PDB file of C-alpha atoms in Angstrom:
ATOM      1  CA  UNK F1277       3.574  67.201  -1.385  1.00 42.00           C
ATOM      2  CA  UNK F1278       5.460  69.693   0.852  1.00 44.00           C
ATOM      3  CA  UNK F1279       8.124  71.798  -0.862  1.00 47.00           C
ATOM      4  CA  UNK F1280      11.367  72.440   0.972  1.00 46.00           C
ATOM      5  CA  UNK F1281      12.674  75.936   1.548  1.00 50.00           C
ATOM      6  CA  UNK F1282      15.475  77.267  -0.703  1.00 50.00           C
ATOM      7  CA  UNK F1283      17.935  77.285   2.225  1.00 53.00           C
ATOM      8  CA  UNK F1284      17.183  73.652   2.986  1.00 48.00           C
ATOM      9  CA  UNK F1285      17.581  72.755  -0.693  1.00 48.00           C
ATOM     10  CA  UNK F1286      20.943  74.507  -0.849  1.00 57.00           C
ATOM     11  CA  UNK F1287      22.173  72.523   2.143  1.00 61.00           C
ATOM     12  CA  UNK F1288      20.907  69.161   0.858  1.00 66.00           C
ATOM     13  CA  UNK F1289      22.482  67.940  -2.446  1.00 67.00           C
ATOM     14  CA  UNK F1290      19.986  65.074  -2.685  1.00 65.00           C
ATOM     15  CA  UNK F1291      17.086  67.520  -2.423  1.00 67.00           C
ATOM     16  CA  UNK F1292      18.664  69.722  -5.113  1.00 73.00           C
ATOM     17  CA  UNK F1293      18.996  66.725  -7.420  1.00 70.00           C
ATOM     18  CA  UNK F1294      15.396  65.738  -6.764  1.00 67.00           C
ATOM     19  CA  UNK F1295      14.229  69.276  -7.542  1.00 70.00           C
ATOM     20  CA  UNK F1296      16.200  69.270 -10.808  1.00 72.00           C
ATOM     21  CA  UNK F1297      14.682  65.927 -11.740  1.00 66.00           C
ATOM     22  CA  UNK F1298      11.219  67.260 -10.859  1.00 66.00           C
ATOM     23  CA  UNK F1299      11.778  70.341 -13.025  1.00 70.00           C
ATOM     24  CA  UNK F1300      12.949  68.208 -15.982  1.00 65.00           C
ATOM     25  CA  UNK F1301      10.035  65.873 -15.454  1.00 60.00           C
ATOM     26  CA  UNK F1302       7.581  68.786 -15.340  1.00 62.00           C
ATOM     27  CA  UNK F1303       9.003  70.251 -18.539  1.00 60.00           C
ATOM     28  CA  UNK F1304       8.863  66.880 -20.227  1.00 56.00           C
ATOM     29  CA  UNK F1305       5.329  66.088 -19.048  1.00 53.00           C
ATOM     30  CA  UNK F1306       4.115  69.258 -20.788  1.00 54.00           C
ATOM     31  CA  UNK F1307       5.050  67.656 -24.106  1.00 57.00           C
ATOM     32  CA  UNK F1308       5.857  63.946 -23.537  1.00 53.00           C
ATOM     33  CA  UNK F1309       6.127  63.188 -27.254  1.00 56.00           C
ATOM     34  CA  UNK F1310       9.100  65.508 -27.522  1.00 58.00           C
ATOM     35  CA  UNK F1311      11.072  63.757 -24.785  1.00 59.00           C
ATOM     36  CA  UNK F1312      14.277  62.415 -26.339  1.00 62.00           C
ATOM     37  CA  UNK F1313      15.226  58.848 -25.456  1.00 66.00           C
ATOM     38  CA  UNK F1314      18.506  60.108 -24.002  1.00 69.00           C
ATOM     39  CA  UNK F1315      16.612  62.208 -21.449  1.00 65.00           C
ATOM     40  CA  UNK F1316      14.417  59.260 -20.486  1.00 64.00           C
ATOM     41  CA  UNK F1317      17.460  57.018 -20.103  1.00 71.00           C
ATOM     42  CA  UNK F1318      19.251  59.727 -18.123  1.00 70.00           C
ATOM     43  CA  UNK F1319      16.287  60.151 -15.783  1.00 69.00           C
ATOM     44  CA  UNK F1320      15.961  56.400 -15.305  1.00 70.00           C
ATOM     45  CA  UNK F1321      19.709  56.099 -14.732  1.00 74.00           C
ATOM     46  CA  UNK F1322      19.616  58.920 -12.162  1.00 73.00           C
ATOM     47  CA  UNK F1323      16.692  57.293 -10.375  1.00 73.00           C
ATOM     48  CA  UNK F1324      18.436  53.915 -10.419  1.00 76.00           C
ATOM     49  CA  UNK F1325      21.627  55.454  -9.037  1.00 78.00           C
ATOM     50  CA  UNK F1326      19.651  57.263  -6.351  1.00 77.00           C
ATOM     51  CA  UNK F1327      17.896  54.018  -5.404  1.00 76.00           C
ATOM     52  CA  UNK F1328      21.273  52.238  -5.265  1.00 79.00           C
ATOM     53  CA  UNK F1329      22.763  54.948  -3.041  1.00 82.00           C
ATOM     54  CA  UNK F1330      19.693  54.897  -0.811  1.00 79.00           C
ATOM     55  CA  UNK F1331      19.995  51.112  -0.556  1.00 81.00           C
ATOM     56  CA  UNK F1332      23.646  51.441   0.446  1.00 81.00           C
ATOM     57  CA  UNK F1333      22.727  54.047   3.074  1.00 81.00           C
ATOM     58  CA  UNK F1334      19.984  51.755   4.364  1.00 81.00           C
ATOM     59  CA  UNK F1335      22.443  48.873   4.594  1.00 82.00           C
ATOM     60  CA  UNK F1336      24.883  51.044   6.532  1.00 82.00           C
ATOM     61  CA  UNK F1337      22.055  52.161   8.820  1.00 82.00           C
ATOM     62  CA  UNK F1338      21.017  48.556   9.374  1.00 83.00           C
ATOM     63  CA  UNK F1339      24.585  47.565  10.254  1.00 84.00           C
ATOM     64  CA  UNK F1340      24.876  50.554  12.588  1.00 85.00           C
ATOM     65  CA  UNK F1341      21.559  49.771  14.266  1.00 85.00           C
ATOM     66  CA  UNK F1342      22.498  46.095  14.573  1.00 85.00           C
ATOM     67  CA  UNK F1343      25.813  47.002  16.195  1.00 86.00           C
ATOM     68  CA  UNK F1344      24.042  49.461  18.491  1.00 84.00           C
ATOM     69  CA  UNK F1345      21.506  46.797  19.415  1.00 85.00           C
ATOM     70  CA  UNK F1346      24.280  44.359  20.284  1.00 86.00           C
ATOM     71  CA  UNK F1347      25.982  47.020  22.397  1.00 86.00           C
ATOM     72  CA  UNK F1348      22.721  47.776  24.199  1.00 86.00           C
ATOM     73  CA  UNK F1349      22.094  44.065  24.776  1.00 85.00           C
ATOM     74  CA  UNK F1350      25.596  43.683  26.242  1.00 85.00           C
ATOM     75  CA  UNK F1351      25.060  46.760  28.437  1.00 84.00           C
ATOM     76  CA  UNK F1352      21.688  45.413  29.537  1.00 85.00           C
ATOM     77  CA  UNK F1353      23.220  42.041  30.439  1.00 84.00           C
ATOM     78  CA  UNK F1354      25.946  43.801  32.421  1.00 84.00           C
ATOM     79  CA  UNK F1355      23.349  45.936  34.213  1.00 83.00           C
ATOM     80  CA  UNK F1356      21.298  42.850  35.056  1.00 82.00           C
ATOM     81  CA  UNK F1357      24.405  41.109  36.424  1.00 82.00           C
ATOM     82  CA  UNK F1358      25.277  44.176  38.485  1.00 81.00           C
ATOM     83  CA  UNK F1359      21.681  44.375  39.687  1.00 80.00           C
ATOM     84  CA  UNK F1360      21.783  40.749  40.823  1.00 78.00           C
ATOM     85  CA  UNK F1361      25.075  41.361  42.659  1.00 79.00           C
ATOM     86  CA  UNK F1362      23.638  44.467  44.361  1.00 79.00           C
ATOM     87  CA  UNK F1363      20.480  42.576  45.268  1.00 77.00           C
ATOM     88  CA  UNK F1364      22.566  39.809  46.861  1.00 75.00           C
ATOM     89  CA  UNK F1365      24.633  42.337  48.795  1.00 76.00           C
ATOM     90  CA  UNK F1366      21.461  44.142  49.855  1.00 74.00           C
ATOM     91  CA  UNK F1367      19.926  40.881  51.020  1.00 75.00           C
ATOM     92  CA  UNK F1368      23.023  40.031  53.061  1.00 73.00           C
ATOM     93  CA  UNK F1369      23.086  43.546  54.544  1.00 72.00           C
ATOM     94  CA  UNK F1370      19.400  43.288  55.422  1.00 72.00           C
ATOM     95  CA  UNK F1371      19.978  39.944  57.159  1.00 72.00           C
ATOM     96  CA  UNK F1372      22.960  41.371  59.039  1.00 70.00           C
ATOM     97  CA  UNK F1373      20.892  44.305  60.277  1.00 69.00           C
ATOM     98  CA  UNK F1374      18.045  42.012  61.268  1.00 71.00           C
ATOM     99  CA  UNK F1375      20.514  39.967  63.283  1.00 66.00           C
ATOM    100  CA  UNK F1376      21.858  43.117  64.910  1.00 67.00           C
ATOM    101  CA  UNK F1377      18.330  44.253  65.749  1.00 69.00           C
ATOM    102  CA  UNK F1378      17.630  40.894  67.334  1.00 65.00           C
ATOM    103  CA  UNK F1379      20.802  41.069  69.384  1.00 63.00           C
ATOM    104  CA  UNK F1380      20.122  44.570  70.704  1.00 67.00           C
ATOM    105  CA  UNK F1381      19.009  44.491  74.334  1.00 66.00           C
ATOM    106  CA  UNK F1382      19.689  40.781  74.723  1.00 66.00           C
ATOM    107  CA  UNK F1383      21.948  39.172  77.246  1.00 70.00           C
ATOM    108  CA  UNK F1384      25.122  37.474  76.072  1.00 73.00           C
ATOM    109  CA  UNK F1385      23.518  34.074  76.574  1.00 75.00           C
ATOM    110  CA  UNK F1386      20.475  35.043  74.519  1.00 73.00           C
ATOM    111  CA  UNK F1387      22.703  36.599  71.864  1.00 67.00           C
ATOM    112  CA  UNK F1388      24.655  33.346  71.726  1.00 77.00           C
ATOM    113  CA  UNK F1389      21.415  31.393  71.302  1.00 75.00           C
ATOM    114  CA  UNK F1390      20.245  33.768  68.570  1.00 69.00           C
ATOM    115  CA  UNK F1391      23.581  33.489  66.774  1.00 72.00           C
ATOM    116  CA  UNK F1392      23.480  29.707  67.088  1.00 77.00           C
ATOM    117  CA  UNK F1393      19.928  29.705  65.725  1.00 76.00           C
ATOM    118  CA  UNK F1394      21.030  31.839  62.770  1.00 72.00           C
ATOM    119  CA  UNK F1395      24.024  29.585  62.266  1.00 76.00           C
ATOM    120  CA  UNK F1396      21.734  26.575  62.302  1.00 81.00           C
ATOM    121  CA  UNK F1397      19.506  28.269  59.753  1.00 77.00           C
ATOM    122  CA  UNK F1398      22.534  28.997  57.593  1.00 75.00           C
ATOM    123  CA  UNK F1399      23.721  25.427  57.930  1.00 80.00           C
ATOM    124  CA  UNK F1400      20.278  24.144  57.049  1.00 84.00           C
ATOM    125  CA  UNK F1401      20.132  26.519  54.119  1.00 77.00           C
ATOM    126  CA  UNK F1402      23.623  25.435  53.053  1.00 77.00           C
ATOM    127  CA  UNK F1403      22.611  21.779  53.353  1.00 82.00           C
ATOM    128  CA  UNK F1404      19.487  22.437  51.297  1.00 84.00           C
ATOM    129  CA  UNK F1405      21.540  24.240  48.681  1.00 80.00           C
ATOM    130  CA  UNK F1406      24.101  21.432  48.644  1.00 83.00           C
ATOM    131  CA  UNK F1407      21.292  18.920  48.209  1.00 85.00           C
ATOM    132  CA  UNK F1408      19.833  21.003  45.397  1.00 84.00           C
ATOM    133  CA  UNK F1409      23.283  21.298  43.849  1.00 84.00           C
ATOM    134  CA  UNK F1410      23.697  17.531  44.118  1.00 84.00           C
ATOM    135  CA  UNK F1411      20.316  16.998  42.480  1.00 85.00           C
ATOM    136  CA  UNK F1412      21.196  19.493  39.766  1.00 84.00           C
ATOM    137  CA  UNK F1413      24.579  17.815  39.253  1.00 83.00           C
ATOM    138  CA  UNK F1414      22.877  14.426  39.035  1.00 85.00           C
ATOM    139  CA  UNK F1415      20.373  15.835  36.556  1.00 85.00           C
ATOM    140  CA  UNK F1416      23.264  17.388  34.619  1.00 84.00           C
ATOM    141  CA  UNK F1417      25.032  14.025  34.567  1.00 85.00           C
ATOM    142  CA  UNK F1418      21.806  12.368  33.446  1.00 86.00           C
ATOM    143  CA  UNK F1419      21.366  14.976  30.724  1.00 83.00           C
ATOM    144  CA  UNK F1420      25.015  14.528  29.771  1.00 83.00           C
ATOM    145  CA  UNK F1421      24.527  10.770  29.578  1.00 84.00           C
ATOM    146  CA  UNK F1422      21.311  11.270  27.600  1.00 84.00           C
ATOM    147  CA  UNK F1423      23.129  13.647  25.256  1.00 83.00           C
ATOM    148  CA  UNK F1424      25.948  11.150  24.794  1.00 84.00           C
ATOM    149  CA  UNK F1425      23.380   8.446  24.136  1.00 85.00           C
ATOM    150  CA  UNK F1426      21.650  10.695  21.641  1.00 83.00           C
ATOM    151  CA  UNK F1427      25.001  11.390  19.992  1.00 86.00           C
ATOM    152  CA  UNK F1428      25.712   7.656  19.786  1.00 85.00           C
ATOM    153  CA  UNK F1429      22.215   7.014  18.441  1.00 82.00           C
ATOM    154  CA  UNK F1430      22.780   9.813  15.941  1.00 81.00           C
ATOM    155  CA  UNK F1431      26.043   8.218  14.846  1.00 83.00           C
ATOM    156  CA  UNK F1432      24.357   4.831  14.587  1.00 83.00           C
ATOM    157  CA  UNK F1433      21.528   6.407  12.631  1.00 81.00           C
ATOM    158  CA  UNK F1434      24.038   8.105  10.341  1.00 81.00           C
ATOM    159  CA  UNK F1435      25.852   4.815   9.862  1.00 82.00           C
ATOM    160  CA  UNK F1436      22.548   3.026   9.228  1.00 82.00           C
ATOM    161  CA  UNK F1437      21.530   5.739   6.821  1.00 82.00           C
ATOM    162  CA  UNK F1438      24.851   5.381   5.027  1.00 83.00           C
ATOM    163  CA  UNK F1439      24.358   1.603   4.920  1.00 82.00           C
ATOM    164  CA  UNK F1440      20.837   2.111   3.607  1.00 80.00           C
ATOM    165  CA  UNK F1441      22.169   4.455   0.929  1.00 81.00           C
ATOM    166  CA  UNK F1442      24.794   1.856   0.046  1.00 85.00           C
ATOM    167  CA  UNK F1443      22.150  -0.884  -0.093  1.00 84.00           C
ATOM    168  CA  UNK F1444      19.946   1.327  -2.243  1.00 83.00           C
ATOM    169  CA  UNK F1445      22.912   2.000  -4.518  1.00 85.00           C
ATOM    170  CA  UNK F1446      23.638  -1.735  -4.736  1.00 88.00           C
ATOM    171  CA  UNK F1447      19.969  -2.461  -5.493  1.00 84.00           C
ATOM    172  CA  UNK F1448      19.969   0.228  -8.144  1.00 85.00           C
ATOM    173  CA  UNK F1449      23.130  -1.207  -9.696  1.00 88.00           C
ATOM    174  CA  UNK F1450      21.591  -4.705  -9.613  1.00 87.00           C
ATOM    175  CA  UNK F1451      18.403  -3.302 -11.129  1.00 86.00           C
ATOM    176  CA  UNK F1452      20.414  -1.624 -13.876  1.00 88.00           C
ATOM    177  CA  UNK F1453      22.357  -4.846 -14.465  1.00 88.00           C
ATOM    178  CA  UNK F1454      19.106  -6.850 -14.602  1.00 87.00           C
ATOM    179  CA  UNK F1455      17.640  -4.275 -16.952  1.00 86.00           C
ATOM    180  CA  UNK F1456      20.689  -4.566 -19.211  1.00 90.00           C
ATOM    181  CA  UNK F1457      20.468  -8.363 -18.989  1.00 89.00           C
ATOM    182  CA  UNK F1458      16.748  -8.257 -19.869  1.00 89.00           C
ATOM    183  CA  UNK F1459      17.487  -5.960 -22.787  1.00 90.00           C
ATOM    184  CA  UNK F1460      20.219  -8.358 -23.920  1.00 91.00           C
ATOM    185  CA  UNK F1461      17.802 -11.294 -23.548  1.00 90.00           C
ATOM    186  CA  UNK F1462      15.190  -9.437 -25.556  1.00 91.00           C
ATOM    187  CA  UNK F1463      17.792  -8.685 -28.211  1.00 92.00           C
ATOM    188  CA  UNK F1464      18.894 -12.343 -28.235  1.00 91.00           C
ATOM    189  CA  UNK F1465      15.267 -13.456 -28.408  1.00 90.00           C
ATOM    190  CA  UNK F1466      14.649 -11.065 -31.296  1.00 90.00           C
ATOM    191  CA  UNK F1467      17.726 -12.451 -33.068  1.00 90.00           C
ATOM    192  CA  UNK F1468      16.546 -16.039 -32.446  1.00 90.00           C
ATOM    193  CA  UNK F1469      13.080 -15.124 -33.682  1.00 90.00           C
ATOM    194  CA  UNK F1470      14.582 -13.615 -36.823  1.00 91.00           C
ATOM    195  CA  UNK F1471      16.729 -16.709 -37.340  1.00 89.00           C
ATOM    196  CA  UNK F1472      13.721 -18.963 -36.719  1.00 89.00           C
ATOM    197  CA  UNK F1473      11.637 -17.026 -39.230  1.00 89.00           C
ATOM    198  CA  UNK F1474      14.482 -17.271 -41.727  1.00 89.00           C
ATOM    199  CA  UNK F1475      14.708 -21.052 -41.116  1.00 89.00           C
ATOM    200  CA  UNK F1476      10.919 -21.370 -41.469  1.00 89.00           C
ATOM    201  CA  UNK F1477      11.046 -19.436 -44.721  1.00 89.00           C
ATOM    202  CA  UNK F1478      13.932 -21.662 -45.869  1.00 88.00           C
ATOM    203  CA  UNK F1479      11.976 -24.751 -44.844  1.00 86.00           C
ATOM    204  CA  UNK F1480       8.934 -23.506 -46.747  1.00 90.00           C
ATOM    205  CA  UNK F1481      11.061 -22.795 -49.802  1.00 89.00           C
ATOM    206  CA  UNK F1482      12.736 -26.186 -49.466  1.00 87.00           C
ATOM    207  CA  UNK F1483       9.338 -27.873 -49.121  1.00 88.00           C
ATOM    208  CA  UNK F1484       8.087 -26.096 -52.202  1.00 89.00           C
ATOM    209  CA  UNK F1485      11.223 -27.090 -54.111  1.00 88.00           C
ATOM    210  CA  UNK F1486      10.857 -30.665 -52.856  1.00 89.00           C
ATOM    211  CA  UNK F1487       7.247 -30.751 -53.998  1.00 90.00           C
ATOM    212  CA  UNK F1488       8.247 -29.383 -57.378  1.00 91.00           C
ATOM    213  CA  UNK F1489      11.075 -31.936 -57.582  1.00 91.00           C
ATOM    214  CA  UNK F1490       8.684 -34.731 -56.604  1.00 90.00           C
ATOM    215  CA  UNK F1491       6.209 -33.554 -59.245  1.00 89.00           C
ATOM    216  CA  UNK F1492       8.976 -33.427 -61.831  1.00 89.00           C
ATOM    217  CA  UNK F1493      10.162 -36.910 -60.730  1.00 91.00           C
ATOM    218  CA  UNK F1494       6.660 -38.282 -61.121  1.00 90.00           C
ATOM    219  CA  UNK F1495       6.379 -36.746 -64.536  1.00 89.00           C
ATOM    220  CA  UNK F1496       9.779 -38.170 -65.501  1.00 89.00           C
ATOM    221  CA  UNK F1497       8.777 -41.576 -64.175  1.00 90.00           C
ATOM    222  CA  UNK F1498       5.569 -41.428 -66.192  1.00 91.00           C
ATOM    223  CA  UNK F1499       7.575 -40.344 -69.221  1.00 89.00           C
ATOM    224  CA  UNK F1500      10.046 -43.186 -68.652  1.00 90.00           C
ATOM    225  CA  UNK F1501       7.222 -45.682 -68.322  1.00 89.00           C
ATOM    226  CA  UNK F1502       5.672 -44.278 -71.453  1.00 89.00           C
ATOM    227  CA  UNK F1503       8.996 -44.588 -73.318  1.00 87.00           C
ATOM    228  CA  UNK F1504       9.463 -48.089 -72.010  1.00 87.00           C
ATOM    229  CA  UNK F1505       6.000 -48.999 -73.257  1.00 88.00           C
ATOM    230  CA  UNK F1506       6.741 -47.484 -76.633  1.00 86.00           C
ATOM    231  CA  UNK F1507      10.117 -49.230 -76.812  1.00 86.00           C
ATOM    232  CA  UNK F1508       8.520 -52.482 -75.837  1.00 84.00           C
ATOM    233  CA  UNK F1509       5.888 -52.026 -78.519  1.00 83.00           C
ATOM    234  CA  UNK F1510       8.476 -51.184 -81.112  1.00 84.00           C
ATOM    235  CA  UNK F1511      10.635 -54.108 -80.116  1.00 81.00           C
ATOM    236  CA  UNK F1512       7.657 -56.428 -80.363  1.00 79.00           C
ATOM    237  CA  UNK F1513       6.644 -55.138 -83.756  1.00 76.00           C
ATOM    238  CA  UNK F1514      10.193 -55.388 -85.040  1.00 67.00           C
ATOM    239  CA  UNK F1515      10.525 -58.978 -83.768  1.00 52.00           C
ATOM    240  CA  UNK F1516       7.340 -60.054 -85.563  1.00 52.00           C
ATOM    241  CA  UNK F1517       8.481 -58.532 -88.845  1.00 48.00           C
ATOM    242  CA  UNK F1518      11.824 -60.250 -88.659  1.00 50.00           C
ATOM    243  CA  UNK F1519      10.075 -63.594 -88.169  1.00 49.00           C
ATOM    244  CA  UNK F1520       7.713 -63.172 -91.167  1.00 49.00           C
ATOM    245  CA  UNK F1521      10.359 -62.190 -93.792  1.00 47.00           C
ATOM    246  CA  UNK F1522      11.715 -65.772 -94.461  1.00 50.00           C
ATOM    247  CA  UNK F1523       8.217 -67.045 -95.072  1.00 45.00           C
ATOM    248  CA  UNK F1524       7.761 -64.580 -97.843  1.00 42.00           C
ATOM    249  CA  UNK F1525      10.983 -65.694 -99.509  1.00 40.00           C
TER     250      UNK F1525
END
């Protein structure tokens, strides 16, 4: 690491601050256990502030360089435009001098022929340029039409996409409604199943009670028949006794 001279340090506040931080760091590194937390926080805060200031300076430098780059690009574009204009003027001057060189030493008739030939060349060149311009205009119109078609297709695609989103939303709503309906059907089915089980249990209980009642009825019928038999026997015995009493008298 290269140390700066004292004069340079005096003229640079950042360098002075760095030297002070280096001195505090060197004193602290001799006995790191004795470094108070306040000093550590102060050093970290100073370093963070220095990094923040450096970041701000870098941002300013970037903005300055970006602005300078834009200015240089504008100057370069202007120089290129001026260069093209000068090149065109130079080309026209060169053609004019070539024409003058051709006309030197020629008779008026020959000069007229040379000028007519140059005029014909210029007309041909102008016709070629006009044809090229027409082709370029036609291509521009075609590109314009293609762009308009692409725009229309984009709009149609956007509309179709919106319709698709709407259809998807409708399908999702129908799916949610069907899901709710299925859940309701399952709930209704569960309720019907519960009611059916309750009716089956009631039927079983009723059947058991009916069987018990039938058993009790059978027992009562048997008891009635038994009583009838006993009554009939008693009545018969009583009738016989009443018939034999006069004979004894």
